[in-house]
């Protein structure tokens, strides 16, 4: 028996992850189970990790490193703290923080985190306490590395298939979300054993008639 | 009016390109038009081309450079020479050379090129003459660069959509080929505006039950 849940790896820095979370949130509303997991783009792309993975986000002192490093670490710990108040609280906080950053154009900073906690209706005293607890983050980042996650959003299906799914548009319509999700699953399940479909960088004008 | 033909960029070095050519060949047999084009992986990945594209495969003296460089240049020029004997001759030569290399495990060398020319039933005197003519190759490599091709096979649809399509399995079955092709087109045409679906490197075992 396998876990019927799809794991969704996200980084709050990433607008594609935001659209992935919105997609999953719509599908959750239709009864499809997803679990939120964290993958660090800063860690994944860190020059010290080109060969062996030696640089770990969760080992960095908070308040040090560049803005991406600091803000993504703070956001991960905040999301874990929110999830300790229940699965729905974790999703509500994650959605609120992604929307504030990528829909509202806000910063991924302390004010943003506290705002998202308020939107999610968290117990703020407990939240403040739990944010200091880094336990659990490393295990998620290790798991992502073991799967070979390299970008977000990456979905890991119950059968173990895992792929990065990058799309430009947002949907909150259940029927559209279902179509986009089924298309992704069809690609991963295709008998062709598809490894990659990746658009070329430029979109040329239509070719002239021959 | 647009050209109804799909361009297929290939490099003879690449086993994924081979499977793409086989797919297109099956679909051509069913009446779907494809045109063979060349993209150089050696040029695309050359360290001198990281910023501006300054290193050009077709400017390299034949017989110089590493084995990949020499063999891919020779194969491109041979395929162009074959195509001067007609569209079907070009496809027959391309298929024969890809199969010899990636199905038969042969080398992409002079013997392989002459063997493929024989399998394709080319006029060998004319073929030998035309192989010396490098005209046309640069234009194709420039076109690929303009589209942003980065790997092979890349298909450029009549509407200008272009994407790398990498799959592990081979089909010569028309119905299966049609399914794999329609799936690719569905991804490129999706309202989600999908940029990438790319599998993670490792395929983990199914998750244990929660």
mmCIF file of C-alpha atoms in Angstrom:
data_model
loop_
_atom_site.group_PDB
_atom_site.id
_atom_site.type_symbol
_atom_site.label_atom_id
_atom_site.label_comp_id
_atom_site.label_asym_id
_atom_site.label_seq_id
_atom_site.Cartn_x
_atom_site.Cartn_y
_atom_site.Cartn_z
ATOM 1 C CA UNK A 1 0.000 0.000 0.000
ATOM 2 C CA UNK A 2 1.316 3.422 -0.879
ATOM 3 C CA UNK A 3 0.516 6.811 0.522
ATOM 4 C CA UNK A 4 -2.204 8.197 -1.776
ATOM 5 C CA UNK A 5 -0.964 11.725 -1.173
ATOM 6 C CA UNK A 6 0.969 13.814 -3.694
ATOM 7 C CA UNK A 7 3.882 15.747 -2.191
ATOM 8 C CA UNK A 8 4.322 19.286 -3.451
ATOM 9 C CA UNK A 9 7.777 20.833 -3.012
ATOM 10 C CA UNK A 10 7.785 24.612 -2.889
ATOM 11 C CA UNK A 11 9.997 27.581 -2.176
ATOM 12 C CA UNK A 12 8.301 30.859 -1.251
ATOM 13 C CA UNK A 13 10.764 32.709 -3.484
ATOM 14 C CA UNK A 14 9.286 31.162 -6.624
ATOM 15 C CA UNK A 15 6.263 32.437 -8.575
ATOM 16 C CA UNK A 16 5.884 29.065 -10.310
ATOM 17 C CA UNK A 17 5.642 27.397 -6.919
ATOM 18 C CA UNK A 18 2.906 29.881 -6.036
ATOM 19 C CA UNK A 19 0.848 28.811 -9.046
ATOM 20 C CA UNK A 20 1.494 25.185 -8.158
ATOM 21 C CA UNK A 21 0.211 25.748 -4.621
ATOM 22 C CA UNK A 22 -2.900 27.470 -5.964
ATOM 23 C CA UNK A 23 -3.496 24.520 -8.289
ATOM 24 C CA UNK A 24 -3.101 22.029 -5.461
ATOM 25 C CA UNK A 25 -5.330 24.101 -3.189
ATOM 26 C CA UNK A 26 -8.125 24.010 -5.750
ATOM 27 C CA UNK A 27 -7.727 20.252 -6.188
ATOM 28 C CA UNK A 28 -7.688 19.720 -2.408
ATOM 29 C CA UNK A 29 -11.049 21.424 -2.372
ATOM 30 C CA UNK A 30 -12.210 18.699 -4.767
ATOM 31 C CA UNK A 31 -10.900 15.924 -2.538
ATOM 32 C CA UNK A 32 -7.431 15.262 -4.039
ATOM 33 C CA UNK A 33 -4.843 14.934 -1.250
ATOM 34 C CA UNK A 34 -1.622 16.978 -1.345
ATOM 35 C CA UNK A 35 1.064 17.490 1.243
ATOM 36 C CA UNK A 36 3.232 20.619 1.374
ATOM 37 C CA UNK A 37 7.008 20.073 1.425
ATOM 38 C CA UNK A 38 9.937 22.461 1.198
ATOM 39 C CA UNK A 39 12.801 22.620 -1.263
ATOM 40 C CA UNK A 40 15.354 25.433 -1.050
ATOM 41 C CA UNK A 41 16.337 27.063 -4.346
ATOM 42 C CA UNK A 42 19.145 28.936 -2.577
ATOM 43 C CA UNK A 43 20.540 25.652 -1.282
ATOM 44 C CA UNK A 44 19.940 23.784 -4.527
ATOM 45 C CA UNK A 45 21.756 26.426 -6.593
ATOM 46 C CA UNK A 46 24.497 27.157 -4.064
ATOM 47 C CA UNK A 47 27.974 27.028 -5.659
ATOM 48 C CA UNK A 48 29.288 24.925 -2.748
ATOM 49 C CA UNK A 49 26.745 22.232 -3.646
ATOM 50 C CA UNK A 50 27.760 21.682 -7.267
ATOM 51 C CA UNK A 51 29.393 18.371 -6.449
ATOM 52 C CA UNK A 52 28.561 17.044 -3.015
ATOM 53 C CA UNK A 53 25.830 18.774 -1.049
ATOM 54 C CA UNK A 54 27.716 20.430 1.784
ATOM 55 C CA UNK A 55 25.974 23.798 2.224
ATOM 56 C CA UNK A 56 22.706 23.526 4.133
ATOM 57 C CA UNK A 57 20.176 26.335 4.435
ATOM 58 C CA UNK A 58 19.050 25.281 7.893
ATOM 59 C CA UNK A 59 22.643 25.562 9.216
ATOM 60 C CA UNK A 60 22.860 29.250 8.322
ATOM 61 C CA UNK A 61 22.376 31.771 11.131
ATOM 62 C CA UNK A 62 19.125 33.658 10.652
ATOM 63 C CA UNK A 63 19.831 37.264 9.714
ATOM 64 C CA UNK A 64 22.934 36.296 7.720
ATOM 65 C CA UNK A 65 23.433 35.720 4.018
ATOM 66 C CA UNK A 66 21.723 37.507 1.162
ATOM 67 C CA UNK A 67 18.078 38.518 1.138
ATOM 68 C CA UNK A 68 16.933 35.370 -0.693
ATOM 69 C CA UNK A 69 18.691 33.151 1.805
ATOM 70 C CA UNK A 70 17.350 34.969 4.853
ATOM 71 C CA UNK A 71 13.812 35.337 3.622
ATOM 72 C CA UNK A 72 13.421 31.791 2.346
ATOM 73 C CA UNK A 73 14.747 30.317 5.580
ATOM 74 C CA UNK A 74 12.425 32.503 7.652
ATOM 75 C CA UNK A 75 9.476 31.570 5.435
ATOM 76 C CA UNK A 76 10.174 27.832 5.668
ATOM 77 C CA UNK A 77 10.380 27.945 9.453
ATOM 78 C CA UNK A 78 7.225 30.036 9.631
ATOM 79 C CA UNK A 79 5.366 27.593 7.375
ATOM 80 C CA UNK A 80 6.468 24.683 9.546
ATOM 81 C CA UNK A 81 5.313 26.534 12.644
ATOM 82 C CA UNK A 82 1.954 27.227 10.999
ATOM 83 C CA UNK A 83 1.562 23.546 10.073
ATOM 84 C CA UNK A 84 1.943 22.604 13.748
ATOM 85 C CA UNK A 85 -1.469 24.229 14.214
ATOM 86 C CA UNK A 86 -2.968 21.707 11.819
ATOM 87 C CA UNK A 87 -2.969 20.813 8.147
ATOM 88 C CA UNK A 88 -5.532 23.465 7.232
ATOM 89 C CA UNK A 89 -3.595 26.119 9.142
ATOM 90 C CA UNK A 90 -0.451 25.155 7.219
ATOM 91 C CA UNK A 91 -2.190 25.490 3.872
ATOM 92 C CA UNK A 92 -3.891 28.740 4.811
ATOM 93 C CA UNK A 93 -0.603 30.294 5.924
ATOM 94 C CA UNK A 94 1.287 29.024 2.868
ATOM 95 C CA UNK A 95 -1.353 30.341 0.471
ATOM 96 C CA UNK A 96 -1.511 33.680 2.259
ATOM 97 C CA UNK A 97 2.256 34.165 2.196
ATOM 98 C CA UNK A 98 2.608 33.113 -1.462
ATOM 99 C CA UNK A 99 -0.227 35.437 -2.460
ATOM 100 C CA UNK A 100 1.170 38.344 -0.525
ATOM 101 C CA UNK A 101 4.552 37.908 -2.194
ATOM 102 C CA UNK A 102 3.640 36.919 -5.753
ATOM 103 C CA UNK A 103 0.150 38.296 -6.233
ATOM 104 C CA UNK A 104 0.402 41.338 -4.022
ATOM 105 C CA UNK A 105 4.060 42.049 -4.779
ATOM 106 C CA UNK A 106 4.912 42.322 -1.089
ATOM 107 C CA UNK A 107 8.265 41.457 0.426
ATOM 108 C CA UNK A 108 8.985 38.079 1.968
ATOM 109 C CA UNK A 109 9.871 39.720 5.264
ATOM 110 C CA UNK A 110 8.807 39.734 8.900
ATOM 111 C CA UNK A 111 5.817 41.966 8.203
ATOM 112 C CA UNK A 112 4.747 39.644 5.399
ATOM 113 C CA UNK A 113 5.024 36.574 7.585
ATOM 114 C CA UNK A 114 3.031 38.156 10.407
ATOM 115 C CA UNK A 115 0.418 39.359 7.944
ATOM 116 C CA UNK A 116 0.040 35.868 6.482
ATOM 117 C CA UNK A 117 -0.239 34.408 9.979
ATOM 118 C CA UNK A 118 -3.054 36.826 10.668
ATOM 119 C CA UNK A 119 -4.849 36.017 7.405
ATOM 120 C CA UNK A 120 -4.542 32.311 8.240
ATOM 121 C CA UNK A 121 -6.038 32.918 11.684
ATOM 122 C CA UNK A 122 -3.110 31.354 13.533
ATOM 123 C CA UNK A 123 -2.635 31.379 17.280
ATOM 124 C CA UNK A 124 0.068 34.045 17.156
ATOM 125 C CA UNK A 125 1.648 33.299 20.510
ATOM 126 C CA UNK A 126 2.093 29.650 19.679
ATOM 127 C CA UNK A 127 3.252 30.608 16.173
ATOM 128 C CA UNK A 128 5.973 32.912 17.538
ATOM 129 C CA UNK A 129 7.162 30.147 19.836
ATOM 130 C CA UNK A 130 7.196 27.426 17.179
ATOM 131 C CA UNK A 131 9.061 29.529 14.618
ATOM 132 C CA UNK A 132 12.254 29.176 16.647
ATOM 133 C CA UNK A 133 12.175 25.400 16.229
ATOM 134 C CA UNK A 134 14.184 24.357 13.209
ATOM 135 C CA UNK A 135 13.607 20.617 13.709
ATOM 136 C CA UNK A 136 12.123 18.996 10.660
ATOM 137 C CA UNK A 137 13.336 21.383 7.982
ATOM 138 C CA UNK A 138 16.559 19.482 7.310
ATOM 139 C CA UNK A 139 14.651 16.229 6.910
ATOM 140 C CA UNK A 140 12.472 17.801 4.205
ATOM 141 C CA UNK A 141 15.437 19.328 2.399
ATOM 142 C CA UNK A 142 17.245 15.974 2.574
ATOM 143 C CA UNK A 143 14.195 14.217 1.191
ATOM 144 C CA UNK A 144 14.009 16.682 -1.702
ATOM 145 C CA UNK A 145 17.698 16.094 -2.454
ATOM 146 C CA UNK A 146 17.162 12.339 -2.406
ATOM 147 C CA UNK A 147 14.365 12.647 -4.940
ATOM 148 C CA UNK A 148 16.481 14.926 -7.123
ATOM 149 C CA UNK A 149 14.215 17.954 -6.862
ATOM 150 C CA UNK A 150 15.881 20.859 -8.678
ATOM 151 C CA UNK A 151 13.125 23.462 -8.957
ATOM 152 C CA UNK A 152 9.686 24.365 -7.668
ATOM 153 C CA UNK A 153 6.944 23.368 -7.940
ATOM 154 C CA UNK A 154 7.899 19.696 -8.043
ATOM 155 C CA UNK A 155 5.111 17.205 -7.491
ATOM 156 C CA UNK A 156 5.873 13.691 -6.257
ATOM 157 C CA UNK A 157 3.017 11.369 -7.137
ATOM 158 C CA UNK A 158 2.008 8.433 -4.947
ATOM 159 C CA UNK A 159 3.756 6.062 -7.394
ATOM 160 C CA UNK A 160 7.066 7.904 -6.867
ATOM 161 C CA UNK A 161 7.061 9.757 -10.204
ATOM 162 C CA UNK A 162 8.446 13.240 -9.614
ATOM 163 C CA UNK A 163 8.730 16.198 -11.923
ATOM 164 C CA UNK A 164 9.046 19.944 -12.021
ATOM 165 C CA UNK A 165 5.887 21.499 -13.487
ATOM 166 C CA UNK A 166 6.315 25.091 -14.603
ATOM 167 C CA UNK A 167 3.394 27.033 -16.000
ATOM 168 C CA UNK A 168 2.834 30.739 -16.513
ATOM 169 C CA UNK A 169 -0.855 31.176 -15.809
ATOM 170 C CA UNK A 170 -2.894 31.003 -12.652
ATOM 171 C CA UNK A 171 -6.154 29.168 -12.250
ATOM 172 C CA UNK A 172 -8.574 28.914 -9.380
ATOM 173 C CA UNK A 173 -11.246 27.230 -11.500
ATOM 174 C CA UNK A 174 -11.731 23.590 -10.441
ATOM 175 C CA UNK A 175 -12.391 22.289 -13.943
ATOM 176 C CA UNK A 176 -9.348 24.045 -15.404
ATOM 177 C CA UNK A 177 -7.185 22.954 -12.476
ATOM 178 C CA UNK A 178 -8.307 19.376 -13.016
ATOM 179 C CA UNK A 179 -7.384 19.578 -16.729
ATOM 180 C CA UNK A 180 -3.912 20.981 -16.018
ATOM 181 C CA UNK A 181 -3.318 18.364 -13.347
ATOM 182 C CA UNK A 182 -4.510 15.473 -15.506
ATOM 183 C CA UNK A 183 -2.286 16.686 -18.364
ATOM 184 C CA UNK A 184 0.738 16.632 -16.061
ATOM 185 C CA UNK A 185 -0.141 13.161 -14.805
ATOM 186 C CA UNK A 186 -0.671 11.944 -18.364
ATOM 187 C CA UNK A 187 2.807 13.159 -19.346
ATOM 188 C CA UNK A 188 4.388 11.399 -16.352
ATOM 189 C CA UNK A 189 2.439 8.226 -16.961
ATOM 190 C CA UNK A 190 2.935 8.130 -20.739
ATOM 191 C CA UNK A 191 4.303 4.948 -22.239
ATOM 192 C CA UNK A 192 6.917 7.088 -24.011
ATOM 193 C CA UNK A 193 8.668 7.488 -20.653
ATOM 194 C CA UNK A 194 8.920 11.228 -21.130
ATOM 195 C CA UNK A 195 11.825 12.864 -19.309
ATOM 196 C CA UNK A 196 11.408 16.456 -20.415
ATOM 197 C CA UNK A 197 9.177 18.780 -22.357
ATOM 198 C CA UNK A 198 10.796 22.198 -22.229
ATOM 199 C CA UNK A 199 9.992 25.185 -24.341
ATOM 200 C CA UNK A 200 12.758 26.929 -26.253
ATOM 201 C CA UNK A 201 13.538 30.365 -24.875
ATOM 202 C CA UNK A 202 12.180 32.435 -27.700
ATOM 203 C CA UNK A 203 8.846 32.188 -29.390
ATOM 204 C CA UNK A 204 9.464 33.022 -33.036
ATOM 205 C CA UNK A 205 6.841 34.474 -35.268
ATOM 206 C CA UNK A 206 4.875 31.967 -37.339
ATOM 207 C CA UNK A 207 6.918 30.693 -40.257
ATOM 208 C CA UNK A 208 6.101 32.331 -43.573
ATOM 209 C CA UNK A 209 4.404 30.186 -46.182
ATOM 210 C CA UNK A 210 6.895 28.013 -48.027
ATOM 211 C CA UNK B 1 -1.020 31.670 -44.026
ATOM 212 C CA UNK B 2 1.656 29.722 -42.218
ATOM 213 C CA UNK B 3 3.816 26.824 -43.306
ATOM 214 C CA UNK B 4 1.911 23.730 -42.119
ATOM 215 C CA UNK B 5 5.176 21.865 -41.641
ATOM 216 C CA UNK B 6 6.738 21.051 -38.273
ATOM 217 C CA UNK B 7 10.501 21.585 -38.146
ATOM 218 C CA UNK B 8 12.461 18.938 -36.288
ATOM 219 C CA UNK B 9 15.929 19.936 -35.050
ATOM 220 C CA UNK B 10 18.305 17.026 -34.578
ATOM 221 C CA UNK B 11 21.925 16.193 -33.893
ATOM 222 C CA UNK B 12 23.161 12.755 -34.907
ATOM 223 C CA UNK B 13 25.051 12.502 -31.619
ATOM 224 C CA UNK B 14 21.830 12.329 -29.623
ATOM 225 C CA UNK B 15 19.777 9.187 -28.919
ATOM 226 C CA UNK B 16 16.737 11.289 -28.017
ATOM 227 C CA UNK B 17 16.925 12.950 -31.414
ATOM 228 C CA UNK B 18 16.982 9.463 -32.961
ATOM 229 C CA UNK B 19 13.698 8.577 -31.249
ATOM 230 C CA UNK B 20 12.257 11.917 -32.330
ATOM 231 C CA UNK B 21 13.188 11.224 -35.941
ATOM 232 C CA UNK B 22 11.612 7.777 -35.752
ATOM 233 C CA UNK B 23 8.436 9.347 -34.341
ATOM 234 C CA UNK B 24 8.322 11.942 -37.106
ATOM 235 C CA UNK B 25 9.032 9.295 -39.744
ATOM 236 C CA UNK B 26 6.034 7.267 -38.595
ATOM 237 C CA UNK B 27 3.822 10.354 -38.602
ATOM 238 C CA UNK B 28 5.062 11.366 -42.068
ATOM 239 C CA UNK B 29 3.860 7.972 -43.209
ATOM 240 C CA UNK B 30 0.432 9.002 -41.935
ATOM 241 C CA UNK B 31 0.510 12.290 -43.819
ATOM 242 C CA UNK B 32 1.816 14.713 -41.180
ATOM 243 C CA UNK B 33 4.501 16.986 -42.672
ATOM 244 C CA UNK B 34 7.883 17.372 -40.949
ATOM 245 C CA UNK B 35 11.083 19.025 -42.121
ATOM 246 C CA UNK B 36 14.524 17.963 -40.865
ATOM 247 C CA UNK B 37 16.748 20.703 -39.478
ATOM 248 C CA UNK B 38 20.104 20.631 -37.702
ATOM 249 C CA UNK B 39 21.114 21.912 -34.299
ATOM 250 C CA UNK B 40 24.649 21.341 -33.016
ATOM 251 C CA UNK B 41 24.977 20.189 -29.414
ATOM 252 C CA UNK B 42 28.748 20.733 -29.572
ATOM 253 C CA UNK B 43 28.201 24.326 -30.663
ATOM 254 C CA UNK B 44 25.305 24.909 -28.262
ATOM 255 C CA UNK B 45 27.312 23.676 -25.265
ATOM 256 C CA UNK B 46 30.642 25.175 -26.308
ATOM 257 C CA UNK B 47 32.246 27.185 -23.463
ATOM 258 C CA UNK B 48 33.034 30.050 -25.872
ATOM 259 C CA UNK B 49 29.301 30.436 -26.515
ATOM 260 C CA UNK B 50 28.160 30.930 -22.920
ATOM 261 C CA UNK B 51 27.568 34.628 -23.483
ATOM 262 C CA UNK B 52 27.592 35.663 -27.111
ATOM 263 C CA UNK B 53 27.618 32.931 -29.759
ATOM 264 C CA UNK B 54 31.081 33.248 -31.277
ATOM 265 C CA UNK B 55 32.153 29.627 -31.888
ATOM 266 C CA UNK B 56 30.555 28.108 -34.978
ATOM 267 C CA UNK B 57 30.701 24.420 -35.851
ATOM 268 C CA UNK B 58 30.717 25.071 -39.575
ATOM 269 C CA UNK B 59 33.841 27.259 -39.254
ATOM 270 C CA UNK B 60 35.893 24.393 -37.821
ATOM 271 C CA UNK B 61 38.283 22.581 -40.188
ATOM 272 C CA UNK B 62 37.024 19.055 -40.780
ATOM 273 C CA UNK B 63 39.338 16.546 -39.124
ATOM 274 C CA UNK B 64 40.033 18.903 -36.200
ATOM 275 C CA UNK B 65 38.498 19.107 -32.763
ATOM 276 C CA UNK B 66 37.288 16.251 -30.606
ATOM 277 C CA UNK B 67 35.451 13.214 -31.915
ATOM 278 C CA UNK B 68 31.993 14.672 -31.200
ATOM 279 C CA UNK B 69 32.822 17.840 -33.071
ATOM 280 C CA UNK B 70 34.277 16.073 -36.087
ATOM 281 C CA UNK B 71 31.616 13.418 -36.371
ATOM 282 C CA UNK B 72 28.652 15.736 -35.908
ATOM 283 C CA UNK B 73 29.971 18.183 -38.509
ATOM 284 C CA UNK B 74 30.587 15.371 -40.989
ATOM 285 C CA UNK B 75 27.128 13.932 -40.345
ATOM 286 C CA UNK B 76 25.390 17.310 -40.816
ATOM 287 C CA UNK B 77 27.162 17.912 -44.129
ATOM 288 C CA UNK B 78 26.377 14.371 -45.264
ATOM 289 C CA UNK B 79 22.699 14.770 -44.364
ATOM 290 C CA UNK B 80 22.550 18.032 -46.301
ATOM 291 C CA UNK B 81 24.169 16.351 -49.288
ATOM 292 C CA UNK B 82 21.663 13.503 -49.080
ATOM 293 C CA UNK B 83 18.763 15.962 -48.965
ATOM 294 C CA UNK B 84 19.939 17.478 -52.266
ATOM 295 C CA UNK B 85 18.818 14.211 -53.811
ATOM 296 C CA UNK B 86 15.275 14.865 -52.679
ATOM 297 C CA UNK B 87 13.218 15.011 -49.495
ATOM 298 C CA UNK B 88 12.756 11.239 -49.301
ATOM 299 C CA UNK B 89 16.480 10.669 -49.844
ATOM 300 C CA UNK B 90 17.222 13.057 -46.986
ATOM 301 C CA UNK B 91 14.880 11.215 -44.622
ATOM 302 C CA UNK B 92 16.126 7.805 -45.668
ATOM 303 C CA UNK B 93 19.756 8.803 -45.083
ATOM 304 C CA UNK B 94 18.988 10.482 -41.753
ATOM 305 C CA UNK B 95 17.047 7.482 -40.481
ATOM 306 C CA UNK B 96 19.719 5.061 -41.663
ATOM 307 C CA UNK B 97 22.537 7.002 -39.990
ATOM 308 C CA UNK B 98 20.619 7.479 -36.713
ATOM 309 C CA UNK B 99 19.742 3.789 -36.618
ATOM 310 C CA UNK B 100 23.274 2.681 -37.354
ATOM 311 C CA UNK B 101 24.588 4.865 -34.536
ATOM 312 C CA UNK B 102 21.917 4.528 -31.850
ATOM 313 C CA UNK B 103 20.208 1.239 -32.629
ATOM 314 C CA UNK B 104 23.171 -0.626 -34.073
ATOM 315 C CA UNK B 105 25.759 0.949 -31.779
ATOM 316 C CA UNK B 106 28.010 1.834 -34.725
ATOM 317 C CA UNK B 107 30.357 4.786 -34.847
ATOM 318 C CA UNK B 108 29.390 8.081 -36.428
ATOM 319 C CA UNK B 109 32.344 7.857 -38.800
ATOM 320 C CA UNK B 110 33.120 7.741 -42.511
ATOM 321 C CA UNK B 111 32.197 4.071 -42.763
ATOM 322 C CA UNK B 112 28.890 4.773 -41.031
ATOM 323 C CA UNK B 113 28.083 7.663 -43.340
ATOM 324 C CA UNK B 114 28.854 5.628 -46.468
ATOM 325 C CA UNK B 115 26.839 2.715 -45.135
ATOM 326 C CA UNK B 116 23.838 4.971 -44.485
ATOM 327 C CA UNK B 117 24.184 6.453 -47.971
ATOM 328 C CA UNK B 118 24.042 2.940 -49.381
ATOM 329 C CA UNK B 119 21.012 1.972 -47.292
ATOM 330 C CA UNK B 120 19.282 5.153 -48.472
ATOM 331 C CA UNK B 121 20.061 4.287 -52.101
ATOM 332 C CA UNK B 122 21.820 7.572 -52.806
ATOM 333 C CA UNK B 123 23.698 8.397 -55.986
ATOM 334 C CA UNK B 124 27.109 8.000 -54.347
ATOM 335 C CA UNK B 125 29.085 10.043 -56.864
ATOM 336 C CA UNK B 126 26.812 13.009 -56.478
ATOM 337 C CA UNK B 127 26.724 12.474 -52.676
ATOM 338 C CA UNK B 128 30.525 12.548 -52.468
ATOM 339 C CA UNK B 129 30.586 15.769 -54.461
ATOM 340 C CA UNK B 130 27.849 17.492 -52.469
ATOM 341 C CA UNK B 131 29.350 16.642 -49.089
ATOM 342 C CA UNK B 132 32.113 19.173 -49.650
ATOM 343 C CA UNK B 133 29.566 21.981 -49.890
ATOM 344 C CA UNK B 134 29.043 23.592 -46.506
ATOM 345 C CA UNK B 135 26.569 26.182 -47.746
ATOM 346 C CA UNK B 136 23.311 26.087 -45.857
ATOM 347 C CA UNK B 137 24.505 24.599 -42.586
ATOM 348 C CA UNK B 138 25.215 27.940 -40.949
ATOM 349 C CA UNK B 139 21.768 29.216 -41.864
ATOM 350 C CA UNK B 140 20.163 26.247 -40.090
ATOM 351 C CA UNK B 141 22.362 26.624 -37.006
ATOM 352 C CA UNK B 142 21.586 30.354 -36.944
ATOM 353 C CA UNK B 143 17.888 29.627 -37.212
ATOM 354 C CA UNK B 144 18.101 27.181 -34.311
ATOM 355 C CA UNK B 145 19.904 29.797 -32.213
ATOM 356 C CA UNK B 146 17.247 32.374 -33.047
ATOM 357 C CA UNK B 147 14.515 30.030 -31.852
ATOM 358 C CA UNK B 148 16.469 29.241 -28.689
ATOM 359 C CA UNK B 149 16.911 25.545 -29.385
ATOM 360 C CA UNK B 150 19.081 24.054 -26.629
ATOM 361 C CA UNK B 151 18.713 20.300 -27.114
ATOM 362 C CA UNK B 152 17.481 17.671 -29.551
ATOM 363 C CA UNK B 153 14.928 16.722 -30.573
ATOM 364 C CA UNK B 154 13.251 20.131 -30.638
ATOM 365 C CA UNK B 155 10.057 20.430 -32.657
ATOM 366 C CA UNK B 156 8.916 23.804 -33.972
ATOM 367 C CA UNK B 157 5.201 23.697 -34.679
ATOM 368 C CA UNK B 158 3.609 25.671 -37.506
ATOM 369 C CA UNK B 159 2.320 28.221 -34.956
ATOM 370 C CA UNK B 160 5.892 28.909 -33.815
ATOM 371 C CA UNK B 161 5.674 26.970 -30.533
ATOM 372 C CA UNK B 162 8.989 25.230 -29.982
ATOM 373 C CA UNK B 163 10.079 22.760 -27.330
ATOM 374 C CA UNK B 164 12.546 20.048 -26.551
ATOM 375 C CA UNK B 165 10.780 16.675 -26.283
ATOM 376 C CA UNK B 166 12.821 13.986 -24.572
ATOM 377 C CA UNK B 167 11.489 10.477 -24.205
ATOM 378 C CA UNK B 168 13.178 7.190 -23.430
ATOM 379 C CA UNK B 169 11.238 4.695 -25.495
ATOM 380 C CA UNK B 170 11.060 4.037 -29.198
ATOM 381 C CA UNK B 171 7.896 3.521 -31.169
ATOM 382 C CA UNK B 172 7.285 2.667 -34.786
ATOM 383 C CA UNK B 173 3.597 2.008 -34.198
ATOM 384 C CA UNK B 174 1.441 4.678 -35.902
ATOM 385 C CA UNK B 175 -1.229 4.750 -33.208
ATOM 386 C CA UNK B 176 1.296 5.037 -30.396
ATOM 387 C CA UNK B 177 3.283 7.655 -32.315
ATOM 388 C CA UNK B 178 0.103 9.657 -32.812
ATOM 389 C CA UNK B 179 -0.665 9.504 -29.068
ATOM 390 C CA UNK B 180 2.828 10.652 -28.072
ATOM 391 C CA UNK B 181 2.692 13.459 -30.627
ATOM 392 C CA UNK B 182 -0.758 14.634 -29.592
ATOM 393 C CA UNK B 183 0.320 14.638 -25.940
ATOM 394 C CA UNK B 184 3.275 16.895 -26.790
ATOM 395 C CA UNK B 185 1.051 19.219 -28.796
ATOM 396 C CA UNK B 186 -1.507 19.290 -25.997
ATOM 397 C CA UNK B 187 1.176 20.360 -23.519
ATOM 398 C CA UNK B 188 2.385 23.129 -25.834
ATOM 399 C CA UNK B 189 -1.138 24.295 -26.548
ATOM 400 C CA UNK B 190 -2.401 24.119 -22.960
ATOM 401 C CA UNK B 191 -4.068 27.194 -21.526
ATOM 402 C CA UNK B 192 -1.699 26.881 -18.541
ATOM 403 C CA UNK B 193 1.104 28.159 -20.802
ATOM 404 C CA UNK B 194 3.383 25.354 -19.694
ATOM 405 C CA UNK B 195 7.086 26.151 -19.914
ATOM 406 C CA UNK B 196 8.563 22.941 -18.550
ATOM 407 C CA UNK B 197 7.689 19.480 -17.357
ATOM 408 C CA UNK B 198 10.945 17.858 -16.303
ATOM 409 C CA UNK B 199 11.375 14.722 -14.291
ATOM 410 C CA UNK B 200 13.550 14.791 -11.177
ATOM 411 C CA UNK B 201 16.765 12.835 -11.575
ATOM 412 C CA UNK B 202 15.967 9.965 -9.279
ATOM 413 C CA UNK B 203 12.861 7.876 -9.148
ATOM 414 C CA UNK B 204 12.309 7.080 -5.481
ATOM 415 C CA UNK B 205 10.511 4.003 -4.307
ATOM 416 C CA UNK B 206 6.807 4.441 -3.614
ATOM 417 C CA UNK B 207 6.210 6.272 -0.371
ATOM 418 C CA UNK B 208 5.312 4.062 2.567
ATOM 419 C CA UNK B 209 1.801 4.339 3.886
ATOM 420 C CA UNK B 210 1.432 7.292 6.246
#
